[in-house]
Amino acid sequence: MPTDLDRQEAWLSREELDNVRGRVPILYVAAVPVRVADNGDVTSVGLLLRASDTGTMERELIAGRVNYHERLRDALVRHLEKDLGPMALPSVPASPAPFTVAEFFPTPGVTPFHDPRQHAVALSFIVPVRGDCAPQHDALDLAWLTPEEAGETGLLAEMSGGHGALLRQALAHLGHSSV
């Protein structure tokens, strides 16, 4: 029996997506990958390095759209594996709950989050990964930093569009509010 996922018309073409982006908010997931010690303490935070559209190098969190008829859990796993590789082994709970909701606007300054392409709403999660991770897709590097290193002002400044603010919120949620 076919599902909605089997129908090509369930997906938007590039032109249709551009049209929708100008009219309605788009749902995203954002993930802060972490390594966790046996006692539950977060030992490191993973940050990607990508070249921006302008050619500058920027640190980023993992983020991407939720597809039509896709569960949030499946979208998280898909984006984590796309950026960290198929052996990342993310530990996404059966019923994930975001640590925050980030609302990105095309107009700078409305919130700390900015996306010039669209109004986007990102459900943001902290996700432990247990496996081997390597930068994939268009990521150039993956750095594992201690929570203290991840919270350094200089590093947060390398993160555009509000990803630094989102990382700061994740660190505070993990109990690293002094960063």
Coordinates of N, CA and C in Angstrom, one line a residue:
M1 N 0.8 -1.2 0.0 CA 0.0 0.0 0.0 C 0.9 1.2 0.0
P2 N 0.7 2.1 -1.0 CA 1.6 3.3 -1.0 C 1.3 4.3 0.1
T3 N 2.3 5.0 0.5 CA 2.1 6.1 1.5 C 2.3 7.4 0.9
D4 N 2.0 8.5 1.6 CA 2.2 9.8 1.1 C 3.7 10.0 0.7
L5 N 4.6 9.3 1.4 CA 6.0 9.4 1.1 C 6.4 8.9 -0.3
D6 N 5.5 8.0 -0.8 CA 5.8 7.5 -2.1 C 5.3 8.4 -3.3
R7 N 4.6 9.4 -2.9 CA 4.1 10.3 -4.0 C 5.1 11.5 -4.2
Q8 N 5.5 11.6 -5.4 CA 6.4 12.7 -5.8 C 5.8 14.1 -5.5
E9 N 4.5 14.2 -5.7 CA 3.9 15.5 -5.5 C 3.8 16.0 -4.1
A10 N 4.2 15.1 -3.2 CA 4.3 15.5 -1.7 C 5.5 16.4 -1.5
W11 N 6.5 16.4 -2.4 CA 7.7 17.2 -2.2 C 7.6 18.5 -3.0
L12 N 8.3 19.5 -2.6 CA 8.3 20.8 -3.3 C 9.5 20.9 -4.2
S13 N 9.2 21.4 -5.4 CA 10.4 21.7 -6.3 C 11.1 22.9 -5.7
R14 N 12.2 23.3 -6.2 CA 13.0 24.4 -5.8 C 12.2 25.7 -5.9
E15 N 11.5 25.8 -7.1 CA 10.6 27.0 -7.3 C 9.5 27.1 -6.3
E16 N 8.8 25.9 -6.1 CA 7.7 25.9 -5.1 C 8.2 26.2 -3.7
L17 N 9.3 25.7 -3.3 CA 9.9 25.9 -2.0 C 10.2 27.4 -1.8
D18 N 10.8 28.1 -2.8 CA 11.1 29.5 -2.8 C 9.8 30.3 -2.6
N19 N 8.8 29.9 -3.3 CA 7.5 30.6 -3.2 C 6.9 30.4 -1.8
V20 N 6.9 29.2 -1.3 CA 6.3 28.9 0.1 C 7.2 29.7 1.1
R21 N 8.5 29.7 1.0 CA 9.3 30.4 2.0 C 9.0 31.8 2.1
G22 N 8.5 32.4 1.0 CA 8.1 33.8 1.1 C 6.7 34.0 1.6
R23 N 6.0 33.0 2.0 CA 4.6 33.1 2.4 C 4.3 32.5 3.8
V24 N 4.9 31.4 4.2 CA 4.6 30.8 5.4 C 5.9 30.4 6.2
P25 N 5.9 30.3 7.5 CA 7.0 29.7 8.2 C 7.3 28.3 7.8
I26 N 8.6 27.9 7.8 CA 9.0 26.6 7.5 C 9.5 25.9 8.8
L27 N 9.1 24.6 9.0 CA 9.5 23.9 10.2 C 10.9 23.3 10.0
Y28 N 11.8 23.5 11.0 CA 13.1 23.0 11.0 C 13.4 22.2 12.3
V29 N 14.4 21.4 12.3 CA 15.0 20.9 13.5 C 16.4 21.4 13.6
A30 N 16.9 21.7 14.8 CA 18.3 22.0 15.0 C 18.8 21.0 16.0
A31 N 20.0 20.6 15.9 CA 20.6 19.6 16.8 C 22.0 20.1 17.3
V32 N 22.2 20.0 18.6 CA 23.5 20.2 19.2 C 24.0 18.8 19.5
P33 N 24.9 18.2 18.7 CA 25.4 16.9 19.0 C 26.4 17.0 20.2
V34 N 26.3 16.0 21.1 CA 27.1 16.0 22.3 C 27.6 14.6 22.6
R35 N 28.8 14.5 23.2 CA 29.3 13.3 23.8 C 29.0 13.3 25.3
V36 N 28.6 12.2 25.8 CA 28.2 12.1 27.2 C 29.0 11.0 27.9
A37 N 29.5 11.3 29.1 CA 30.3 10.4 29.9 C 29.3 9.4 30.5
D38 N 29.8 8.3 31.1 CA 29.0 7.3 31.7 C 28.1 7.8 32.8
N39 N 28.6 8.9 33.5 CA 27.8 9.5 34.6 C 26.8 10.5 34.1
G40 N 26.7 10.7 32.8 CA 25.6 11.6 32.3 C 26.1 13.0 32.0
D41 N 27.4 13.3 32.4 CA 27.9 14.6 32.1 C 28.3 14.8 30.6
V42 N 27.9 16.0 30.1 CA 28.3 16.3 28.7 C 29.8 16.6 28.7
T43 N 30.6 15.9 27.9 CA 32.0 16.1 27.9 C 32.5 16.9 26.7
S44 N 31.7 16.9 25.6 CA 32.0 17.7 24.5 C 30.8 18.0 23.6
V45 N 31.0 19.0 22.8 CA 29.9 19.5 21.9 C 30.5 19.5 20.5
G46 N 29.7 19.0 19.6 CA 30.2 19.0 18.2 C 29.7 20.2 17.4
L47 N 30.7 20.8 16.7 CA 30.3 22.0 15.8 C 30.9 21.7 14.5
L48 N 30.1 22.0 13.5 CA 30.5 21.9 12.1 C 31.2 23.2 11.6
L49 N 32.1 23.0 10.6 CA 32.7 24.2 9.9 C 32.2 24.1 8.5
R50 N 31.6 25.2 8.0 CA 31.2 25.3 6.6 C 31.6 26.6 6.0
A51 N 31.7 26.6 4.7 CA 31.9 27.8 4.0 C 30.5 28.4 3.7
S52 N 30.4 29.7 4.0 CA 29.1 30.4 3.8 C 29.0 30.8 2.3
D53 N 27.8 31.3 2.0 CA 27.5 31.7 0.6 C 28.5 32.8 0.2
T54 N 29.0 33.6 1.2 CA 29.9 34.7 0.9 C 31.3 34.3 0.9
G55 N 31.6 33.0 1.2 CA 33.0 32.5 1.2 C 33.7 32.5 2.5
T56 N 33.0 33.0 3.6 CA 33.7 33.0 4.9 C 33.4 31.6 5.6
M57 N 34.3 31.3 6.5 CA 34.2 30.0 7.2 C 33.4 30.3 8.5
E58 N 32.4 29.5 8.8 CA 31.5 29.6 9.9 C 31.3 28.3 10.6
R59 N 31.2 28.4 11.9 CA 30.8 27.2 12.7 C 29.3 27.2 12.8
E60 N 28.8 26.0 12.7 CA 27.3 25.8 12.7 C 26.9 24.6 13.5
L61 N 25.6 24.7 13.9 CA 24.9 23.5 14.5 C 24.3 22.7 13.3
I62 N 23.9 21.6 13.6 CA 23.2 20.8 12.6 C 21.7 21.3 12.5
A63 N 21.3 21.5 11.3 CA 19.9 22.0 11.2 C 19.4 21.6 9.8
G64 N 18.1 21.5 9.7 CA 17.5 21.2 8.4 C 16.0 21.1 8.5
R65 N 15.3 21.2 7.3 CA 13.9 21.1 7.2 C 13.3 19.8 7.7
V66 N 12.1 19.8 8.2 CA 11.3 18.6 8.4 C 10.5 18.4 7.2
N67 N 10.6 17.2 6.6 CA 9.9 17.0 5.3 C 8.4 16.6 5.6
Y68 N 7.6 16.8 4.6 CA 6.2 16.4 4.7 C 6.1 14.9 5.1
H69 N 5.2 14.7 6.1 CA 4.9 13.3 6.5 C 6.1 12.7 7.2
E70 N 7.0 13.5 7.8 CA 8.2 13.0 8.5 C 8.1 13.3 10.0
R71 N 8.3 12.3 10.8 CA 8.3 12.5 12.2 C 9.6 13.3 12.6
L72 N 9.4 14.1 13.7 CA 10.5 14.9 14.2 C 11.8 14.1 14.5
R73 N 11.5 12.9 15.1 CA 12.6 12.0 15.4 C 13.4 11.6 14.2
D74 N 12.6 11.3 13.1 CA 13.2 10.8 11.9 C 14.0 12.0 11.2
A75 N 13.5 13.2 11.3 CA 14.2 14.3 10.7 C 15.5 14.6 11.5
L76 N 15.5 14.5 12.8 CA 16.7 14.6 13.6 C 17.7 13.6 13.1
V77 N 17.4 12.3 13.1 CA 18.3 11.3 12.7 C 18.8 11.5 11.3
R78 N 17.9 11.9 10.4 CA 18.3 12.1 9.0 C 19.4 13.2 8.9
H79 N 19.2 14.3 9.6 CA 20.1 15.5 9.5 C 21.4 15.2 10.3
L80 N 21.3 14.5 11.4 CA 22.5 14.1 12.1 C 23.4 13.2 11.3
E81 N 22.8 12.2 10.7 CA 23.5 11.2 9.8 C 24.0 11.9 8.6
K82 N 23.3 12.8 8.0 CA 23.7 13.5 6.8 C 25.0 14.3 7.1
D83 N 25.0 15.0 8.3 CA 26.2 15.9 8.6 C 27.3 15.2 9.3
L84 N 27.0 14.1 10.1 CA 28.0 13.4 10.9 C 28.4 12.0 10.4
G85 N 27.6 11.5 9.4 CA 27.9 10.2 8.9 C 27.0 9.2 9.4
P86 N 26.9 8.1 8.7 CA 25.9 7.0 9.0 C 26.3 6.2 10.3
M87 N 27.5 6.4 10.8 CA 28.0 5.7 12.0 C 28.0 6.6 13.2
A88 N 27.3 7.7 13.1 CA 27.2 8.6 14.3 C 26.5 8.1 15.5
L89 N 25.5 7.2 15.2 CA 24.7 6.6 16.2 C 24.1 7.6 17.2
P90 N 23.2 8.5 16.7 CA 22.6 9.4 17.6 C 21.6 8.7 18.5
S91 N 21.5 9.2 19.7 CA 20.5 8.7 20.7 C 19.3 9.6 20.8
V92 N 18.4 9.5 19.9 CA 17.2 10.3 19.9 C 16.1 9.5 20.6
P93 N 15.5 10.1 21.6 CA 14.5 9.3 22.3 C 13.3 9.1 21.5
A94 N 12.4 8.1 21.8 CA 11.2 7.8 21.1 C 10.3 9.0 20.9
S95 N 10.3 9.8 22.0 CA 9.5 11.0 22.0 C 10.3 12.2 22.3
P96 N 11.1 12.8 21.4 CA 12.0 13.9 21.7 C 11.3 15.2 22.1
A97 N 11.9 15.9 23.0 CA 11.4 17.2 23.4 C 12.5 18.2 23.2
P98 N 12.2 19.3 22.6 CA 13.2 20.4 22.3 C 13.5 21.1 23.6
F99 N 14.8 21.6 23.7 CA 15.2 22.4 24.8 C 14.7 23.8 24.6
T100 N 14.5 24.2 23.3 CA 14.0 25.6 23.0 C 13.4 25.6 21.6
V101 N 12.7 26.6 21.3 CA 12.2 26.9 20.0 C 12.8 28.2 19.5
A102 N 13.5 28.1 18.4 CA 14.1 29.3 17.8 C 13.3 29.8 16.6
E103 N 13.0 31.0 16.6 CA 12.2 31.6 15.5 C 13.1 32.5 14.6
F104 N 13.4 32.0 13.4 CA 14.3 32.8 12.5 C 13.5 33.7 11.6
F105 N 13.9 34.9 11.5 CA 13.1 35.9 10.6 C 14.1 36.3 9.5
P106 N 13.5 36.7 8.3 CA 14.3 37.2 7.3 C 14.7 38.7 7.6
T107 N 14.1 39.3 8.5 CA 14.4 40.7 8.9 C 15.4 40.6 10.1
P108 N 16.6 41.1 10.0 CA 17.5 41.1 11.1 C 17.0 41.9 12.3
G109 N 17.2 41.4 13.5 CA 16.9 42.1 14.7 C 15.6 41.8 15.4
V110 N 14.7 41.0 14.7 CA 13.4 40.7 15.3 C 13.6 39.8 16.5
T111 N 14.5 38.8 16.3 CA 14.9 37.9 17.3 C 16.5 37.7 17.1
P112 N 17.2 37.0 18.0 CA 18.6 36.8 17.8 C 18.9 35.9 16.6
F113 N 17.8 35.3 16.0 CA 17.9 34.3 14.9 C 17.5 34.9 13.6
H114 N 18.4 34.8 12.6 CA 18.2 35.4 11.3 C 18.4 34.4 10.2
D115 N 17.5 34.4 9.2 CA 17.7 33.6 8.0 C 17.1 34.4 6.9
P116 N 18.0 35.0 6.0 CA 17.6 35.9 5.0 C 16.6 35.3 4.0
R117 N 16.5 33.9 3.9 CA 15.7 33.3 2.9 C 14.2 33.2 3.4
Q118 N 14.0 33.2 4.7 CA 12.7 32.8 5.1 C 12.4 33.1 6.6
H119 N 11.1 32.9 7.0 CA 10.7 32.8 8.3 C 10.7 31.3 8.7
A120 N 11.5 30.9 9.6 CA 11.6 29.5 10.0 C 11.5 29.3 11.5
V121 N 10.9 28.2 11.8 CA 10.7 27.8 13.2 C 11.5 26.6 13.4
A122 N 12.5 26.6 14.3 CA 13.4 25.5 14.6 C 13.2 24.9 16.0
L123 N 12.7 23.7 16.0 CA 12.6 23.0 17.3 C 14.1 22.5 17.5
S124 N 14.6 22.8 18.7 CA 16.1 22.6 18.9 C 16.3 21.6 20.0
F125 N 17.2 20.6 19.7 CA 17.4 19.5 20.5 C 18.9 19.3 20.8
I126 N 19.2 18.8 22.0 CA 20.5 18.3 22.4 C 20.5 16.8 22.2
V127 N 21.4 16.3 21.3 CA 21.4 14.9 21.0 C 22.7 14.2 21.2
P128 N 22.8 13.3 22.2 CA 24.0 12.5 22.3 C 24.3 11.6 21.1
V129 N 25.5 11.6 20.7 CA 25.9 10.7 19.7 C 27.0 9.7 20.2
R130 N 26.9 8.4 19.9 CA 27.8 7.4 20.5 C 28.8 6.9 19.5
G131 N 28.6 7.1 18.2 CA 29.5 6.4 17.2 C 30.6 7.3 16.7
D132 N 31.1 6.8 15.6 CA 32.2 7.5 14.9 C 31.6 8.6 14.0
C133 N 32.0 9.8 14.2 CA 31.5 11.0 13.5 C 32.6 11.6 12.6
A134 N 32.2 12.0 11.4 CA 33.1 12.7 10.5 C 32.3 13.6 9.7
P135 N 32.8 14.8 9.3 CA 32.1 15.8 8.6 C 31.6 15.2 7.2
Q136 N 30.4 15.4 6.9 CA 29.8 14.9 5.6 C 29.2 16.0 4.9
H137 N 28.6 15.7 3.7 CA 27.9 16.6 2.9 C 28.7 17.8 2.6
D138 N 28.3 19.0 2.9 CA 29.1 20.2 2.6 C 29.9 20.7 3.9
A139 N 29.9 19.9 4.9 CA 30.7 20.3 6.1 C 32.2 20.0 5.9
L140 N 33.0 21.0 6.2 CA 34.5 20.9 6.0 C 35.2 20.3 7.2
D141 N 34.6 20.4 8.4 CA 35.3 20.0 9.6 C 34.2 19.8 10.7
L142 N 34.6 18.9 11.6 CA 33.8 18.7 12.8 C 34.7 18.8 14.0
A143 N 34.4 19.8 14.9 CA 35.3 20.0 16.0 C 34.5 19.6 17.3
W144 N 35.1 18.8 18.2 CA 34.5 18.4 19.4 C 35.2 19.3 20.5
L145 N 34.4 20.1 21.1 CA 34.9 21.1 22.1 C 34.3 20.8 23.5
T146 N 35.0 21.1 24.5 CA 34.4 21.1 25.8 C 33.3 22.1 25.9
P147 N 32.4 21.9 26.8 CA 31.4 23.0 27.0 C 31.9 24.3 27.2
E148 N 33.0 24.4 28.0 CA 33.7 25.7 28.2 C 34.2 26.3 26.9
E149 N 34.9 25.5 26.1 CA 35.5 26.0 24.9 C 34.4 26.4 23.9
A150 N 33.3 25.6 23.9 CA 32.1 25.9 23.0 C 31.5 27.3 23.4
G151 N 31.6 27.6 24.6 CA 30.9 28.9 25.1 C 31.8 30.1 25.0
E152 N 33.0 30.0 24.4 CA 33.9 31.1 24.3 C 33.3 32.2 23.3
T153 N 33.4 33.4 23.7 CA 32.9 34.5 22.9 C 33.4 34.5 21.5
G154 N 34.7 34.3 21.3 CA 35.2 34.3 19.9 C 34.6 33.2 19.1
L155 N 34.4 32.1 19.6 CA 33.8 31.0 18.8 C 32.3 31.3 18.5
L156 N 31.6 31.8 19.5 CA 30.2 32.1 19.3 C 30.1 33.2 18.2
A157 N 31.1 34.1 18.1 CA 31.0 35.1 17.1 C 31.2 34.6 15.7
E158 N 31.8 33.4 15.6 CA 32.0 32.7 14.3 C 30.7 32.1 13.8
M159 N 29.7 32.1 14.6 CA 28.5 31.4 14.2 C 27.4 32.4 13.8
S160 N 27.0 32.4 12.6 CA 26.1 33.4 12.1 C 24.6 33.0 12.2
G161 N 23.8 33.9 12.0 CA 22.3 33.6 11.9 C 21.7 33.3 13.2
G162 N 22.4 33.4 14.3 CA 21.9 33.1 15.6 C 22.3 31.8 16.1
H163 N 23.1 31.0 15.4 CA 23.5 29.7 15.9 C 24.3 29.8 17.2
G164 N 25.1 30.9 17.3 CA 25.8 31.2 18.6 C 24.9 31.3 19.7
A165 N 23.8 32.1 19.5 CA 22.8 32.3 20.6 C 22.1 31.0 20.9
L166 N 21.9 30.2 19.9 CA 21.2 28.9 20.2 C 22.2 27.9 20.9
L167 N 23.5 28.0 20.6 CA 24.4 27.2 21.3 C 24.5 27.6 22.8
R168 N 24.5 28.9 23.0 CA 24.6 29.5 24.4 C 23.4 29.0 25.2
Q169 N 22.2 28.9 24.5 CA 21.0 28.4 25.2 C 21.1 26.9 25.5
A170 N 21.7 26.2 24.6 CA 21.9 24.7 24.8 C 22.9 24.5 26.0
L171 N 23.9 25.3 26.0 CA 24.9 25.1 27.1 C 24.3 25.5 28.5
A172 N 23.5 26.5 28.5 CA 22.8 26.9 29.7 C 21.8 25.8 30.1
H173 N 21.1 25.2 29.2 CA 20.2 24.1 29.5 C 20.9 22.9 30.1
L174 N 22.2 22.7 29.7 CA 23.0 21.6 30.2 C 23.6 22.0 31.5
G175 N 23.4 23.2 32.0 CA 24.0 23.6 33.3 C 25.3 24.3 33.2
H176 N 25.6 24.7 32.0 CA 26.9 25.5 31.8 C 26.5 27.0 31.6
S177 N 25.8 27.5 32.5 CA 25.3 28.9 32.4 C 26.4 29.9 32.6
S178 N 27.6 29.5 33.2 CA 28.6 30.4 33.4 C 29.4 30.7 32.1
V179 N 29.1 30.0 31.0 CA 29.8 30.3 29.8 C 29.2 31.4 29.0

